[in-house]
Amino acid sequence: MTIHIQEVIPRDGFQMENKFIPTEDKIKTINRISRTGVSKIEVTSFVSPKAVPQLSDAEEVAKNIDRNDAIIYVGLVANLRGAERATDAGLDEINLVMSASASHNKKNVNKTHEESLEEFAKIAEFVKGSGIKINGTVATAFGCPFEGAISEKAVMDFIRKYIDLGMDSITLADTTGMANPNQIKRFITDVKASFEDTPLTLHLHDTRGMGLANLLAGIEAGVNRFDSAIGGIGGCPFAPGASGNICTEDVVHMLGEMGIPHTVDLDEVIAISKELPNIIGRSDYPGQVVKAGKVSDLHEF
Amino acid sequence: MTIHIQEVIPRDGFQMENKFIPTEDKIKTINRISRTGVSKIEVTSFVSPKAVPQLSDAEEVAKNIDRNDAIIYVGLVANLRGAERATDAGLDEINLVMSASASHNKKNVNKTHEESLEEFAKIAEFVKGSGIKINGTVATAFGCPFEGAISEKAVMDFIRKYIDLGMDSITLADTTGMANPNQIKRFITDVKASFEDTPLTLHLHDTRGMGLANLLAGIEAGVNRFDSAIGGIGGCPFAPGASGNICTEDVVHMLGEMGIPHTVDLDEVIAISKELPNIIGRSDYPGQVVKAGKVSDLHEF
């Protein structure tokens, strides 16, 4: 089983930075990521510039990147207007997000579950026949920072609803890093058994240090698609200073050390991570391999 | 299987700090750790104060801590003189370290393997009948920063020699964080099968982000004793800025979330970690749970 890495730094990473990343830097970074062997890139978010000012240049970014035909370019979308914008910008895939937790969904997109699903139905109708794919994300699928434990049955029901709406693939997101490896292995084994024909991505955060262990638990449960962010940036506003998304170069390095097949050029990903201080204006990002070097980087005696 | 946590911050943590931790702070910290439910505490190192000035107060620390009968208090020792000092200071156990890598052993203790083993034989003879236990550590057991891969057969041979010398227990140390979960699971399964009657500790570092995944691989291979350091401090001089020892509170938090039995009071360990800035004079230590909170720490909507 080959593991597919889906890079989310342009969206989940850059949107959490205090500094607005210049459009030109975003485009350069995405173009460089396009040459690393990742399978998908979440390019930007087509939401209100008031809600996410860091990604207010969504169209300009999406329209001006160099496209690699081997890569699926994704835009996060919150409503029909966003889907129209992502389509106009020529992206391959739309990512729709609803939180399994009602309170988190209200906080995140100011919608009830019913309102989110109604909007998703309109988007699915709009996209139909266009060739654009839809990925449905269930956020807070492993725990909610307001409500705690999440009903696995509820998550299963949302996946079923997504598939009924015609979505092509599913992402389960550990939005605030609350999952543990036993939970991932047990629950995802069930999910894979119930929805074996639907491509499944795990979107993991390393908020409490369990990110890479959770990824391995996901692989054991049969998952071969993972979102990650170079440098491990991104994350949630409830844990200032905590780690964000699982770190692309740390993931790829571990897979390589373990002999697990993947398609990513580790050295190039590390090189991009080393450029991050020039892009995000800070060097305190969580990535470990970029600080310690690869296991194979030996030292002079 | 209950997991035993062995706290190494007073030795592996404090010895790597640039700042000398005042003796009084060391004693207070050890006393507080003694009330957390850990199984062992590595209190200090009886080596040359020139080599490790940060632990030049070894006797004063070891003699003035409050002892909890449920805890084994350990001193790291490099030679017979050190063993005499540790014995005089009343510690329960002596920890002897030799690197599986010849070059790392030369760099670390300026000895060949033969010279290390000769010294260990003298120490074993000295300690015999005293009631003091000896733990033998094979450092760089999973990789050497100078030589790269380490012969697993060589590590097995060193374990055999340690046992022949009368050592009571063994530690395999991933001194510079080079191990990966597949390697741990495969090799440690072999080690456990070959030395089933000898208590085995894994001493893991999180240098490249694989620390907690390696711990879980160790548990799968049957290991129930792990060294860790509150805050995740410590580490190796080759990776400035990288994570050090696996972080006690992150380990205990993960075990609790996974329902794996252990004996440690997580809240008390987190409380000690939160005191670290006052002890080590910096707040940029790697521990994640101390920044993000426990999974069970819910937020107001």
PDB file of C-alpha atoms in Angstrom, chain B residues 16-288:
ATOM      1  CA  MET B  16      21.838  19.396  28.998  1.00  0.00           C
ATOM      2  CA  GLU B  17      20.741  22.812  30.260  1.00  0.00           C
ATOM      3  CA  ASN B  18      23.159  25.689  29.735  1.00  0.00           C
ATOM      4  CA  LYS B  19      22.126  27.102  33.084  1.00  0.00           C
ATOM      5  CA  PHE B  20      23.269  25.361  36.278  1.00  0.00           C
ATOM      6  CA  ILE B  21      20.096  24.339  38.091  1.00  0.00           C
ATOM      7  CA  PRO B  22      20.523  25.312  41.767  1.00  0.00           C
ATOM      8  CA  THR B  23      20.919  22.288  44.043  1.00  0.00           C
ATOM      9  CA  GLU B  24      17.895  23.316  46.057  1.00  0.00           C
ATOM     10  CA  ASP B  25      15.722  23.392  42.911  1.00  0.00           C
ATOM     11  CA  LYS B  26      16.987  19.944  41.902  1.00  0.00           C
ATOM     12  CA  ILE B  27      16.086  18.532  45.317  1.00  0.00           C
ATOM     13  CA  LYS B  28      12.647  20.183  45.326  1.00  0.00           C
ATOM     14  CA  THR B  29      11.926  18.887  41.828  1.00  0.00           C
ATOM     15  CA  ILE B  30      12.999  15.341  42.685  1.00  0.00           C
ATOM     16  CA  ASN B  31      10.932  15.419  45.869  1.00  0.00           C
ATOM     17  CA  ARG B  32       7.903  16.502  43.897  1.00  0.00           C
ATOM     18  CA  ILE B  33       8.504  13.809  41.244  1.00  0.00           C
ATOM     19  CA  SER B  34       8.708  11.276  44.080  1.00  0.00           C
ATOM     20  CA  ARG B  35       5.010  11.908  44.725  1.00  0.00           C
ATOM     21  CA  THR B  36       3.803  11.375  41.119  1.00  0.00           C
ATOM     22  CA  GLY B  37       3.755   7.572  40.953  1.00  0.00           C
ATOM     23  CA  VAL B  38       6.817   7.071  38.756  1.00  0.00           C
ATOM     24  CA  SER B  39       8.750   3.833  39.351  1.00  0.00           C
ATOM     25  CA  LYS B  40      12.327   5.098  39.138  1.00  0.00           C
ATOM     26  CA  ILE B  41      14.047   8.457  39.223  1.00  0.00           C
ATOM     27  CA  GLU B  42      17.516   8.938  37.754  1.00  0.00           C
ATOM     28  CA  VAL B  43      18.661  11.444  40.321  1.00  0.00           C
ATOM     29  CA  THR B  44      22.066  12.542  39.055  1.00  0.00           C
ATOM     30  CA  SER B  45      25.321  11.452  37.490  1.00  0.00           C
ATOM     31  CA  PHE B  46      28.477  10.622  39.456  1.00  0.00           C
ATOM     32  CA  VAL B  47      30.971  11.660  36.813  1.00  0.00           C
ATOM     33  CA  SER B  48      33.705  14.275  36.674  1.00  0.00           C
ATOM     34  CA  PRO B  49      32.393  17.762  37.513  1.00  0.00           C
ATOM     35  CA  LYS B  50      34.652  18.961  34.705  1.00  0.00           C
ATOM     36  CA  ALA B  51      32.858  16.729  32.188  1.00  0.00           C
ATOM     37  CA  VAL B  52      29.368  17.529  33.459  1.00  0.00           C
ATOM     38  CA  PRO B  53      29.478  20.709  35.561  1.00  0.00           C
ATOM     39  CA  GLN B  54      25.669  20.848  35.649  1.00  0.00           C
ATOM     40  CA  LEU B  55      25.651  17.792  37.948  1.00  0.00           C
ATOM     41  CA  SER B  56      28.681  18.684  40.081  1.00  0.00           C
ATOM     42  CA  ASP B  57      26.374  18.647  43.125  1.00  0.00           C
ATOM     43  CA  ALA B  58      25.629  14.920  42.758  1.00  0.00           C
ATOM     44  CA  GLU B  59      26.320  13.943  46.394  1.00  0.00           C
ATOM     45  CA  GLU B  60      24.459  16.894  47.832  1.00  0.00           C
ATOM     46  CA  VAL B  61      21.402  16.146  45.715  1.00  0.00           C
ATOM     47  CA  ALA B  62      21.414  12.394  46.313  1.00  0.00           C
ATOM     48  CA  LYS B  63      21.876  12.728  50.083  1.00  0.00           C
ATOM     49  CA  ASN B  64      19.237  15.400  50.640  1.00  0.00           C
ATOM     50  CA  ILE B  65      16.215  14.198  48.717  1.00  0.00           C
ATOM     51  CA  ASP B  66      13.193  12.795  50.547  1.00  0.00           C
ATOM     52  CA  ARG B  67      13.030   9.108  49.727  1.00  0.00           C
ATOM     53  CA  ASN B  68       9.821   7.296  48.804  1.00  0.00           C
ATOM     54  CA  ASP B  69      10.218   3.563  49.463  1.00  0.00           C
ATOM     55  CA  ALA B  70       8.137   2.732  46.388  1.00  0.00           C
ATOM     56  CA  ILE B  71      10.676   4.395  44.082  1.00  0.00           C
ATOM     57  CA  ILE B  72      14.095   3.198  42.948  1.00  0.00           C
ATOM     58  CA  TYR B  73      16.587   6.089  43.031  1.00  0.00           C
ATOM     59  CA  VAL B  74      19.303   5.732  40.398  1.00  0.00           C
ATOM     60  CA  GLY B  75      22.676   7.336  39.820  1.00  0.00           C
ATOM     61  CA  LEU B  76      24.491   7.265  36.498  1.00  0.00           C
ATOM     62  CA  VAL B  77      28.072   6.127  36.935  1.00  0.00           C
ATOM     63  CA  ALA B  78      31.031   6.021  34.541  1.00  0.00           C
ATOM     64  CA  ASN B  79      33.713   4.244  36.596  1.00  0.00           C
ATOM     65  CA  LEU B  80      34.513   2.546  39.907  1.00  0.00           C
ATOM     66  CA  ARG B  81      35.048   5.899  41.624  1.00  0.00           C
ATOM     67  CA  GLY B  82      31.565   6.936  40.526  1.00  0.00           C
ATOM     68  CA  ALA B  83      30.112   3.684  41.858  1.00  0.00           C
ATOM     69  CA  GLU B  84      31.747   4.349  45.215  1.00  0.00           C
ATOM     70  CA  ARG B  85      30.305   7.862  45.278  1.00  0.00           C
ATOM     71  CA  ALA B  86      26.793   6.622  44.336  1.00  0.00           C
ATOM     72  CA  THR B  87      26.999   3.961  47.035  1.00  0.00           C
ATOM     73  CA  ASP B  88      28.144   6.450  49.659  1.00  0.00           C
ATOM     74  CA  ALA B  89      25.262   8.696  48.661  1.00  0.00           C
ATOM     75  CA  GLY B  90      22.852   5.883  49.424  1.00  0.00           C
ATOM     76  CA  LEU B  91      21.273   5.348  46.013  1.00  0.00           C
ATOM     77  CA  ASP B  92      19.348   2.144  45.208  1.00  0.00           C
ATOM     78  CA  GLU B  93      20.711   1.523  41.754  1.00  0.00           C
ATOM     79  CA  ILE B  94      23.704   2.295  39.597  1.00  0.00           C
ATOM     80  CA  ASN B  95      23.230   2.852  35.871  1.00  0.00           C
ATOM     81  CA  LEU B  96      26.208   1.976  33.666  1.00  0.00           C
ATOM     82  CA  VAL B  97      26.350   3.208  30.077  1.00  0.00           C
ATOM     83  CA  MET B  98      28.331   1.969  27.116  1.00  0.00           C
ATOM     84  CA  SER B  99      27.481   2.856  23.523  1.00  0.00           C
ATOM     85  CA  ALA B 100      26.990   0.041  21.027  1.00  0.00           C
ATOM     86  CA  SER B 101      28.895   2.252  18.599  1.00  0.00           C
ATOM     87  CA  ALA B 102      32.645   2.202  19.252  1.00  0.00           C
ATOM     88  CA  SER B 103      33.065   5.772  18.059  1.00  0.00           C
ATOM     89  CA  HIS B 104      30.192   7.094  20.188  1.00  0.00           C
ATOM     90  CA  ASN B 105      31.591   5.266  23.236  1.00  0.00           C
ATOM     91  CA  LYS B 106      34.985   6.852  22.615  1.00  0.00           C
ATOM     92  CA  LYS B 107      33.401  10.289  22.264  1.00  0.00           C
ATOM     93  CA  ASN B 108      31.074   9.873  25.249  1.00  0.00           C
ATOM     94  CA  VAL B 109      33.291   8.172  27.857  1.00  0.00           C
ATOM     95  CA  ASN B 110      36.679   8.062  26.101  1.00  0.00           C
ATOM     96  CA  LYS B 111      36.855   4.269  26.339  1.00  0.00           C
ATOM     97  CA  THR B 112      36.941   1.304  24.001  1.00  0.00           C
ATOM     98  CA  HIS B 113      34.279  -1.358  24.492  1.00  0.00           C
ATOM     99  CA  GLU B 114      36.878  -3.537  26.225  1.00  0.00           C
ATOM    100  CA  GLU B 115      37.846  -0.736  28.606  1.00  0.00           C
ATOM    101  CA  SER B 116      34.169  -0.032  29.429  1.00  0.00           C
ATOM    102  CA  LEU B 117      33.457  -3.699  30.113  1.00  0.00           C
ATOM    103  CA  GLU B 118      36.580  -4.048  32.276  1.00  0.00           C
ATOM    104  CA  GLU B 119      35.452  -1.080  34.361  1.00  0.00           C
ATOM    105  CA  PHE B 120      31.938  -2.556  34.593  1.00  0.00           C
ATOM    106  CA  ALA B 121      33.406  -5.831  35.877  1.00  0.00           C
ATOM    107  CA  LYS B 122      35.226  -3.952  38.666  1.00  0.00           C
ATOM    108  CA  ILE B 123      32.009  -2.087  39.543  1.00  0.00           C
ATOM    109  CA  ALA B 124      29.984  -5.319  39.585  1.00  0.00           C
ATOM    110  CA  GLU B 125      32.577  -6.832  41.912  1.00  0.00           C
ATOM    111  CA  PHE B 126      32.506  -3.746  44.162  1.00  0.00           C
ATOM    112  CA  VAL B 127      28.706  -3.680  44.380  1.00  0.00           C
ATOM    113  CA  LYS B 128      28.268  -7.430  44.928  1.00  0.00           C
ATOM    114  CA  GLY B 129      26.416  -8.225  48.151  1.00  0.00           C
ATOM    115  CA  SER B 130      25.659  -4.560  48.882  1.00  0.00           C
ATOM    116  CA  GLY B 131      22.037  -4.801  47.869  1.00  0.00           C
ATOM    117  CA  ILE B 132      22.565  -2.078  45.294  1.00  0.00           C
ATOM    118  CA  LYS B 133      21.230  -2.996  41.875  1.00  0.00           C
ATOM    119  CA  ILE B 134      23.050  -2.424  38.587  1.00  0.00           C
ATOM    120  CA  ASN B 135      21.294  -1.459  35.373  1.00  0.00           C
ATOM    121  CA  GLY B 136      23.292  -1.731  32.166  1.00  0.00           C
ATOM    122  CA  THR B 137      22.501   0.690  29.357  1.00  0.00           C
ATOM    123  CA  VAL B 138      23.463   0.045  25.755  1.00  0.00           C
ATOM    124  CA  ALA B 139      23.467   3.532  24.233  1.00  0.00           C
ATOM    125  CA  THR B 140      23.081   4.210  20.494  1.00  0.00           C
ATOM    126  CA  ALA B 141      21.388   0.787  20.364  1.00  0.00           C
ATOM    127  CA  PHE B 142      19.255   1.766  17.362  1.00  0.00           C
ATOM    128  CA  GLY B 143      21.704   3.937  15.444  1.00  0.00           C
ATOM    129  CA  CYS B 144      24.809   6.060  15.894  1.00  0.00           C
ATOM    130  CA  PRO B 145      25.152   9.680  14.773  1.00  0.00           C
ATOM    131  CA  PHE B 146      28.705   8.912  13.512  1.00  0.00           C
ATOM    132  CA  GLU B 147      28.394   5.367  12.182  1.00  0.00           C
ATOM    133  CA  GLY B 148      24.737   5.078  11.222  1.00  0.00           C
ATOM    134  CA  ALA B 149      23.220   1.605  11.495  1.00  0.00           C
ATOM    135  CA  ILE B 150      24.219  -0.516  14.482  1.00  0.00           C
ATOM    136  CA  SER B 151      24.596  -4.299  14.354  1.00  0.00           C
ATOM    137  CA  GLU B 152      21.703  -5.862  16.237  1.00  0.00           C
ATOM    138  CA  LYS B 153      23.899  -8.863  16.927  1.00  0.00           C
ATOM    139  CA  ALA B 154      26.447  -6.584  18.602  1.00  0.00           C
ATOM    140  CA  VAL B 155      23.712  -5.123  20.826  1.00  0.00           C
ATOM    141  CA  MET B 156      22.544  -8.642  21.720  1.00  0.00           C
ATOM    142  CA  ASP B 157      26.154  -9.596  22.581  1.00  0.00           C
ATOM    143  CA  PHE B 158      26.531  -6.570  24.841  1.00  0.00           C
ATOM    144  CA  ILE B 159      23.292  -7.465  26.658  1.00  0.00           C
ATOM    145  CA  ARG B 160      24.632 -11.002  27.167  1.00  0.00           C
ATOM    146  CA  LYS B 161      27.920  -9.595  28.543  1.00  0.00           C
ATOM    147  CA  TYR B 162      26.010  -7.263  30.902  1.00  0.00           C
ATOM    148  CA  ILE B 163      23.970 -10.190  32.248  1.00  0.00           C
ATOM    149  CA  ASP B 164      27.118 -12.324  32.603  1.00  0.00           C
ATOM    150  CA  LEU B 165      28.622  -9.505  34.689  1.00  0.00           C
ATOM    151  CA  GLY B 166      25.661  -9.824  37.032  1.00  0.00           C
ATOM    152  CA  MET B 167      23.671  -6.761  35.989  1.00  0.00           C
ATOM    153  CA  ASP B 168      20.064  -6.863  37.180  1.00  0.00           C
ATOM    154  CA  SER B 169      18.359  -5.073  34.338  1.00  0.00           C
ATOM    155  CA  ILE B 170      19.026  -3.660  30.881  1.00  0.00           C
ATOM    156  CA  THR B 171      18.230  -0.397  29.109  1.00  0.00           C
ATOM    157  CA  LEU B 172      18.413   0.030  25.355  1.00  0.00           C
ATOM    158  CA  ALA B 173      18.812   3.703  24.545  1.00  0.00           C
ATOM    159  CA  ASP B 174      17.923   5.498  21.349  1.00  0.00           C
ATOM    160  CA  THR B 175      20.418   8.152  22.375  1.00  0.00           C
ATOM    161  CA  THR B 176      20.004  10.465  19.392  1.00  0.00           C
ATOM    162  CA  GLY B 177      16.471   9.586  18.298  1.00  0.00           C
ATOM    163  CA  MET B 178      17.304   7.417  15.283  1.00  0.00           C
ATOM    164  CA  ALA B 179      14.953   4.484  15.899  1.00  0.00           C
ATOM    165  CA  ASN B 180      11.722   3.983  13.979  1.00  0.00           C
ATOM    166  CA  PRO B 181       8.649   2.015  15.080  1.00  0.00           C
ATOM    167  CA  ASN B 182       9.199  -0.935  12.711  1.00  0.00           C
ATOM    168  CA  GLN B 183      12.787  -1.292  13.909  1.00  0.00           C
ATOM    169  CA  ILE B 184      11.737  -1.113  17.575  1.00  0.00           C
ATOM    170  CA  LYS B 185       8.984  -3.660  17.150  1.00  0.00           C
ATOM    171  CA  ARG B 186      11.111  -6.158  15.208  1.00  0.00           C
ATOM    172  CA  PHE B 187      14.345  -5.870  17.173  1.00  0.00           C
ATOM    173  CA  ILE B 188      12.788  -5.584  20.645  1.00  0.00           C
ATOM    174  CA  THR B 189      10.591  -8.615  19.993  1.00  0.00           C
ATOM    175  CA  ASP B 190      13.846 -10.524  19.377  1.00  0.00           C
ATOM    176  CA  VAL B 191      15.512  -9.039  22.461  1.00  0.00           C
ATOM    177  CA  LYS B 192      12.537  -9.908  24.684  1.00  0.00           C
ATOM    178  CA  ALA B 193      12.543 -13.475  23.330  1.00  0.00           C
ATOM    179  CA  SER B 194      16.273 -13.884  23.999  1.00  0.00           C
ATOM    180  CA  PHE B 195      16.344 -12.299  27.467  1.00  0.00           C
ATOM    181  CA  GLU B 196      12.851 -12.917  28.782  1.00  0.00           C
ATOM    182  CA  ASP B 197      13.845 -12.959  32.466  1.00  0.00           C
ATOM    183  CA  THR B 198      15.730  -9.644  32.393  1.00  0.00           C
ATOM    184  CA  PRO B 199      13.777  -6.442  33.025  1.00  0.00           C
ATOM    185  CA  LEU B 200      14.126  -4.254  29.928  1.00  0.00           C
ATOM    186  CA  THR B 201      13.766  -0.476  29.703  1.00  0.00           C
ATOM    187  CA  LEU B 202      13.524   1.566  26.524  1.00  0.00           C
ATOM    188  CA  HIS B 203      15.136   4.991  26.748  1.00  0.00           C
ATOM    189  CA  LEU B 204      13.676   6.911  23.820  1.00  0.00           C
ATOM    190  CA  HIS B 205      14.290  10.364  22.424  1.00  0.00           C
ATOM    191  CA  ASP B 206      11.855  12.308  20.259  1.00  0.00           C
ATOM    192  CA  THR B 207      14.605  13.931  18.189  1.00  0.00           C
ATOM    193  CA  ARG B 208      12.843  13.315  14.864  1.00  0.00           C
ATOM    194  CA  GLY B 209       9.246  13.176  16.087  1.00  0.00           C
ATOM    195  CA  MET B 210       8.981   9.390  16.322  1.00  0.00           C
ATOM    196  CA  GLY B 211       9.275   9.133  20.117  1.00  0.00           C
ATOM    197  CA  LEU B 212       5.684   8.330  21.067  1.00  0.00           C
ATOM    198  CA  ALA B 213       5.197   6.039  18.064  1.00  0.00           C
ATOM    199  CA  ASN B 214       8.380   4.227  19.129  1.00  0.00           C
ATOM    200  CA  LEU B 215       7.046   3.877  22.669  1.00  0.00           C
ATOM    201  CA  LEU B 216       3.856   2.255  21.354  1.00  0.00           C
ATOM    202  CA  ALA B 217       5.947  -0.076  19.183  1.00  0.00           C
ATOM    203  CA  GLY B 218       7.922  -0.976  22.318  1.00  0.00           C
ATOM    204  CA  ILE B 219       4.729  -1.759  24.215  1.00  0.00           C
ATOM    205  CA  GLU B 220       3.588  -3.955  21.321  1.00  0.00           C
ATOM    206  CA  ALA B 221       6.914  -5.785  21.605  1.00  0.00           C
ATOM    207  CA  GLY B 222       6.258  -6.389  25.313  1.00  0.00           C
ATOM    208  CA  VAL B 223       8.234  -3.578  26.991  1.00  0.00           C
ATOM    209  CA  ASN B 224       6.663  -2.098  30.133  1.00  0.00           C
ATOM    210  CA  ARG B 225       9.429   0.261  31.350  1.00  0.00           C
ATOM    211  CA  PHE B 226      10.229   3.562  29.701  1.00  0.00           C
ATOM    212  CA  ASP B 227      12.521   6.440  30.590  1.00  0.00           C
ATOM    213  CA  SER B 228      11.080   9.886  29.964  1.00  0.00           C
ATOM    214  CA  ALA B 229      11.709  13.468  31.042  1.00  0.00           C
ATOM    215  CA  ILE B 230       9.140  16.006  32.166  1.00  0.00           C
ATOM    216  CA  GLY B 231       8.868  18.733  29.519  1.00  0.00           C
ATOM    217  CA  GLY B 232      10.699  16.539  27.006  1.00  0.00           C
ATOM    218  CA  ILE B 233      13.974  18.285  27.813  1.00  0.00           C
ATOM    219  CA  GLY B 234      17.401  16.718  27.497  1.00  0.00           C
ATOM    220  CA  GLY B 235      18.626  15.432  24.210  1.00  0.00           C
ATOM    221  CA  CYS B 236      21.815  15.331  22.268  1.00  0.00           C
ATOM    222  CA  PRO B 237      24.296  18.029  21.349  1.00  0.00           C
ATOM    223  CA  PHE B 238      24.067  17.196  17.630  1.00  0.00           C
ATOM    224  CA  ALA B 239      20.542  18.479  17.219  1.00  0.00           C
ATOM    225  CA  PRO B 240      20.277  21.958  18.731  1.00  0.00           C
ATOM    226  CA  GLY B 241      16.637  22.974  19.003  1.00  0.00           C
ATOM    227  CA  ALA B 242      15.402  19.424  18.464  1.00  0.00           C
ATOM    228  CA  SER B 243      13.229  17.579  20.948  1.00  0.00           C
ATOM    229  CA  GLY B 244      14.975  15.635  23.684  1.00  0.00           C
ATOM    230  CA  ASN B 245      13.765  12.714  25.760  1.00  0.00           C
ATOM    231  CA  ILE B 246      10.202  11.596  25.206  1.00  0.00           C
ATOM    232  CA  CYS B 247       8.082  13.877  27.349  1.00  0.00           C
ATOM    233  CA  THR B 248       6.706  12.329  30.551  1.00  0.00           C
ATOM    234  CA  GLU B 249       3.409  14.207  30.584  1.00  0.00           C
ATOM    235  CA  ASP B 250       2.789  13.588  26.867  1.00  0.00           C
ATOM    236  CA  VAL B 251       3.509   9.863  27.353  1.00  0.00           C
ATOM    237  CA  VAL B 252       1.284   9.575  30.432  1.00  0.00           C
ATOM    238  CA  HIS B 253      -1.483  11.566  28.718  1.00  0.00           C
ATOM    239  CA  MET B 254      -1.381   9.281  25.663  1.00  0.00           C
ATOM    240  CA  LEU B 255      -1.380   6.115  27.773  1.00  0.00           C
ATOM    241  CA  GLY B 256      -4.385   7.415  29.692  1.00  0.00           C
ATOM    242  CA  GLU B 257      -6.269   8.325  26.511  1.00  0.00           C
ATOM    243  CA  MET B 258      -5.530   4.872  25.098  1.00  0.00           C
ATOM    244  CA  GLY B 259      -6.647   3.099  28.258  1.00  0.00           C
ATOM    245  CA  ILE B 260      -3.203   1.574  28.821  1.00  0.00           C
ATOM    246  CA  PRO B 261      -2.613   1.058  32.575  1.00  0.00           C
ATOM    247  CA  HIS B 262       0.081   3.131  34.280  1.00  0.00           C
ATOM    248  CA  THR B 263       0.720   4.476  37.770  1.00  0.00           C
ATOM    249  CA  VAL B 264       1.420   8.182  37.208  1.00  0.00           C
ATOM    250  CA  ASP B 265      -0.620  11.196  38.366  1.00  0.00           C
ATOM    251  CA  LEU B 266      -0.905  13.121  35.095  1.00  0.00           C
ATOM    252  CA  ASP B 267      -2.091  16.379  36.656  1.00  0.00           C
ATOM    253  CA  GLU B 268       0.839  16.447  39.056  1.00  0.00           C
ATOM    254  CA  VAL B 269       3.328  15.774  36.237  1.00  0.00           C
ATOM    255  CA  ILE B 270       1.754  18.574  34.180  1.00  0.00           C
ATOM    256  CA  ALA B 271       1.983  20.858  37.215  1.00  0.00           C
ATOM    257  CA  ILE B 272       5.717  20.119  37.533  1.00  0.00           C
ATOM    258  CA  SER B 273       6.184  20.751  33.810  1.00  0.00           C
ATOM    259  CA  LYS B 274       4.462  24.125  34.174  1.00  0.00           C
ATOM    260  CA  GLU B 275       7.021  25.006  36.873  1.00  0.00           C
ATOM    261  CA  LEU B 276       9.941  24.303  34.507  1.00  0.00           C
ATOM    262  CA  PRO B 277      10.375  27.907  33.322  1.00  0.00           C
ATOM    263  CA  ASN B 278      11.152  28.842  36.937  1.00  0.00           C
ATOM    264  CA  ILE B 279      13.680  26.012  37.174  1.00  0.00           C
ATOM    265  CA  ILE B 280      15.441  25.911  33.804  1.00  0.00           C
ATOM    266  CA  GLY B 281      14.890  29.562  32.944  1.00  0.00           C
ATOM    267  CA  ARG B 282      13.252  28.979  29.583  1.00  0.00           C
ATOM    268  CA  SER B 283       9.772  28.111  28.369  1.00  0.00           C
ATOM    269  CA  ASP B 284      10.554  26.683  24.927  1.00  0.00           C
ATOM    270  CA  TYR B 285      10.645  23.035  25.967  1.00  0.00           C
ATOM    271  CA  PRO B 286       9.038  20.458  23.679  1.00  0.00           C
ATOM    272  CA  GLY B 287       6.152  19.130  25.835  1.00  0.00           C
ATOM    273  CA  GLN B 288       2.848  19.432  23.972  1.00  0.00           C
TER     274      GLN B 288
END
